[in-house]
mmCIF file of C-alpha atoms in Angstrom:
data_model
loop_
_atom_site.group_PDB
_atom_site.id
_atom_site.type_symbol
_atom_site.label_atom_id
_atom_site.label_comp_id
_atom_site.label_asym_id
_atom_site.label_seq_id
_atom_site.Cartn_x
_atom_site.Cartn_y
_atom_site.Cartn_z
ATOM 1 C CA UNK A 1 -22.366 -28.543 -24.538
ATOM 2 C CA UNK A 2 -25.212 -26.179 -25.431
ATOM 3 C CA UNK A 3 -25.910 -25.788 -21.573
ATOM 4 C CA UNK A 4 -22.557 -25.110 -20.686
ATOM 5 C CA UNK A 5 -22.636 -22.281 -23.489
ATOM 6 C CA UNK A 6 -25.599 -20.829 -22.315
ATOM 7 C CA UNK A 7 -24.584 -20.620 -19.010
ATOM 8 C CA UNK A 8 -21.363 -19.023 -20.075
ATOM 9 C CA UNK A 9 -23.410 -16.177 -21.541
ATOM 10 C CA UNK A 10 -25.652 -16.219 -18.477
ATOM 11 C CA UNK A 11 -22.283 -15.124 -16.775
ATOM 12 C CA UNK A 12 -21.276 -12.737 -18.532
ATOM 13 C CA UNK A 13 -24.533 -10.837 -19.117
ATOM 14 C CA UNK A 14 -24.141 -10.684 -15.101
ATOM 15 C CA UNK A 15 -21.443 -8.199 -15.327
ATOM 16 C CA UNK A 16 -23.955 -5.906 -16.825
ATOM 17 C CA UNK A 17 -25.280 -4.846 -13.227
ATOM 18 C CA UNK A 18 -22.026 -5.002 -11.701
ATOM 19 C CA UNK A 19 -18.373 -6.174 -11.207
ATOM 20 C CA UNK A 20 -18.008 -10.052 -11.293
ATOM 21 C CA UNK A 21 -14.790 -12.234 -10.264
ATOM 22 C CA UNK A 22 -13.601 -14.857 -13.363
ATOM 23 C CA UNK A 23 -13.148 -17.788 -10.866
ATOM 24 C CA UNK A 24 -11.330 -19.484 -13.622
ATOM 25 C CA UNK A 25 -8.639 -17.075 -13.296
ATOM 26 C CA UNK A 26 -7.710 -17.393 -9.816
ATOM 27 C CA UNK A 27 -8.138 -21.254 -9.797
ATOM 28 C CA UNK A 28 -5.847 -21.519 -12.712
ATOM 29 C CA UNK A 29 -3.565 -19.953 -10.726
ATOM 30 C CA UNK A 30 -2.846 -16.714 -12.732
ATOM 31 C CA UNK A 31 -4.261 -13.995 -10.287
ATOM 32 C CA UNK A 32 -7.331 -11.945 -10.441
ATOM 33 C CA UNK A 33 -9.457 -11.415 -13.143
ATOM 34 C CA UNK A 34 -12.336 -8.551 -12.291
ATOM 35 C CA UNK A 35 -15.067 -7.365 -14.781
ATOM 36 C CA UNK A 36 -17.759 -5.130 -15.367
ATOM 37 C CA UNK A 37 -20.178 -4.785 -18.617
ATOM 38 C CA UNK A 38 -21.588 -7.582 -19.827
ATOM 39 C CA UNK A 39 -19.669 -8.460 -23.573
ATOM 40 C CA UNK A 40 -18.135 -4.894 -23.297
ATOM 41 C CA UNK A 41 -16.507 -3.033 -20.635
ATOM 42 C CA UNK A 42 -14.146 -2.502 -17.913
ATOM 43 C CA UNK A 43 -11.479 -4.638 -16.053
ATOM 44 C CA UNK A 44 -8.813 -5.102 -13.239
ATOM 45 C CA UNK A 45 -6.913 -7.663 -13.372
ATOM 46 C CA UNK A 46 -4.154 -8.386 -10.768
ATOM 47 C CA UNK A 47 -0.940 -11.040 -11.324
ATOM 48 C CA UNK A 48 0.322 -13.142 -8.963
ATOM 49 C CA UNK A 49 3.491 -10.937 -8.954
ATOM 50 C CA UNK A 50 0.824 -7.749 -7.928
ATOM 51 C CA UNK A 51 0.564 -6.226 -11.146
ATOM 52 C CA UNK A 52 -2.516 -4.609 -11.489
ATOM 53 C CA UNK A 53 -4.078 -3.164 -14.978
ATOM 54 C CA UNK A 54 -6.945 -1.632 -15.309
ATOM 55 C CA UNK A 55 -8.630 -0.872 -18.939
ATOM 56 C CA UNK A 56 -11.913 -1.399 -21.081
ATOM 57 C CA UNK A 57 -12.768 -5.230 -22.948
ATOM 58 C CA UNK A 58 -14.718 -6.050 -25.802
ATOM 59 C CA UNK A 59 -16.251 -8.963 -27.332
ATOM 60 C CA UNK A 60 -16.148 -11.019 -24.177
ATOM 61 C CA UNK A 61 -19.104 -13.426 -26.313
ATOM 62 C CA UNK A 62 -19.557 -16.378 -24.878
ATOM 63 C CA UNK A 63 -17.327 -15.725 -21.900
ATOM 64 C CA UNK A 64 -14.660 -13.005 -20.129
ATOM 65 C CA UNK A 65 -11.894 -16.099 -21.435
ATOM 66 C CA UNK A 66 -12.885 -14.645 -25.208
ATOM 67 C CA UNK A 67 -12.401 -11.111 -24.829
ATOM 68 C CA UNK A 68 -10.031 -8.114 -26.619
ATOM 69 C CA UNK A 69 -7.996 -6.278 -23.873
ATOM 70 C CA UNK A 70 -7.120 -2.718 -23.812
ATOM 71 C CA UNK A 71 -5.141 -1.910 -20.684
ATOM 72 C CA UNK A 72 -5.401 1.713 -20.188
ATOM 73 C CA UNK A 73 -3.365 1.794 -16.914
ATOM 74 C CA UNK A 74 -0.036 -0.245 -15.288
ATOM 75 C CA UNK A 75 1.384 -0.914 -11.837
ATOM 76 C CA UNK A 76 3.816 -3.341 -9.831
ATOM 77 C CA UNK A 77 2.703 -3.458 -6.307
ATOM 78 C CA UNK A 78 4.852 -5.319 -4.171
ATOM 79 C CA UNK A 79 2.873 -7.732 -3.327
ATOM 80 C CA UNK A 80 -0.815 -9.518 -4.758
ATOM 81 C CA UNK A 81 -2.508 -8.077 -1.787
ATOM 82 C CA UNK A 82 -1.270 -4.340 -2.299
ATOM 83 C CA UNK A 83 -2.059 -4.801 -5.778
ATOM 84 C CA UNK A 84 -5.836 -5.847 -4.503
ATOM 85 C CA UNK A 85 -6.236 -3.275 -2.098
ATOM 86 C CA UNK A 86 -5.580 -0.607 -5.044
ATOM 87 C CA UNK A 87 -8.211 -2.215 -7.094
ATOM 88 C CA UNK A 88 -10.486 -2.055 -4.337
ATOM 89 C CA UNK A 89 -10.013 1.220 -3.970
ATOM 90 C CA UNK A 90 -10.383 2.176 -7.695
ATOM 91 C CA UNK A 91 -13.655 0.497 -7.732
ATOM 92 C CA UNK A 92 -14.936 1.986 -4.530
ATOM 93 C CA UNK A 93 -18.222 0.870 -3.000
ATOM 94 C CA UNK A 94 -20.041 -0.362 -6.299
ATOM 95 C CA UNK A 95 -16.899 -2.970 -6.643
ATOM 96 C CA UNK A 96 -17.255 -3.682 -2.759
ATOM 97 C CA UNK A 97 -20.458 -4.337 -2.349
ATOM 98 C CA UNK A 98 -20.262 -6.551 -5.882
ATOM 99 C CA UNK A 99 -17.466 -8.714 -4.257
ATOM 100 C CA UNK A 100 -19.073 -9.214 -0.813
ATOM 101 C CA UNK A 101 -22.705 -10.332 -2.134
ATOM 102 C CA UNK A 102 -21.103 -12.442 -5.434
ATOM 103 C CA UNK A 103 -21.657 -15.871 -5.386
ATOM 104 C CA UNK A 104 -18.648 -18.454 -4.485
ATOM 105 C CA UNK A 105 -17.467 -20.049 -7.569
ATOM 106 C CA UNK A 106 -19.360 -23.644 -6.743
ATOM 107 C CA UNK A 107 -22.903 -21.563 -7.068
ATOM 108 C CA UNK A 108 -20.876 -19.491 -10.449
ATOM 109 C CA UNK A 109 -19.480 -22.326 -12.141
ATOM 110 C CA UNK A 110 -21.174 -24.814 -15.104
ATOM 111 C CA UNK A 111 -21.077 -28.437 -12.816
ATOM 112 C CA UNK A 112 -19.134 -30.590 -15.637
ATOM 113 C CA UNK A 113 -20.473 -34.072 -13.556
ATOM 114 C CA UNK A 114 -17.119 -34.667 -11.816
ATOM 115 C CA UNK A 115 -15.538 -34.185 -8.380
ATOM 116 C CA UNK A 116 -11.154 -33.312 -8.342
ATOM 117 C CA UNK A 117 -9.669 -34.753 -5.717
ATOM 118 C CA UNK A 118 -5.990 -34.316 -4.680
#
């Protein structure tokens, strides 16, 4: 348990150098979770539905999953993918080029020592 706790923090100190993805997010099925600032800072998130809101976080200690929100900003886009475009578009190059060089959730996530198979 200790290594899966320090590996949490691992993740989220991270999002100190740039925006990160919270794989956990999208694989539960609830959308897009996108952060940037280590235990405090700045996020996107994006439902399923498209609604995007942006705002700050803090005390995202050990993980994004513990975190305060403070949306700042609202919108229903018609669609998830609208809702992503605007995002990417908000968080111009620095969020790009975060995104395109991140690692895939397999290399981001703590290996619990089972396989899921459907």
């Amino acid at each position: 348990m200790d290594e899966d706790f320090t590996r949490w923090q691992e993740i989220t100190r991270s999002s100190e150098d740039g925006w990160v993805e919270d794989h956990i997010t999208r694989l539960n099925g609830h959308g897009a979770l996108f952060y940037k600032g280590g235990e405090n800072g700045q996020y996107m998130r994006i439902s399923p539905e498209g609604m995007l809101t942006v705002g700050t976080y803090e005390d995202a200690y050990p993980h994004i999953g513990e975190e305060i929100f403070s949306p700042a900003a609202q919108h229903r886009f018609e669609s998830f993918d609208k809702a992503l475009e605007t995002a990417c578009q908000l968080g111009g190059a620095d969020f790009m080029t975060d995104m395109i060089t991140a690692p895939t959730p397999e290399q981001d996530e703590p290996d619990y020592g089972f396989e899921m198979k459907m």
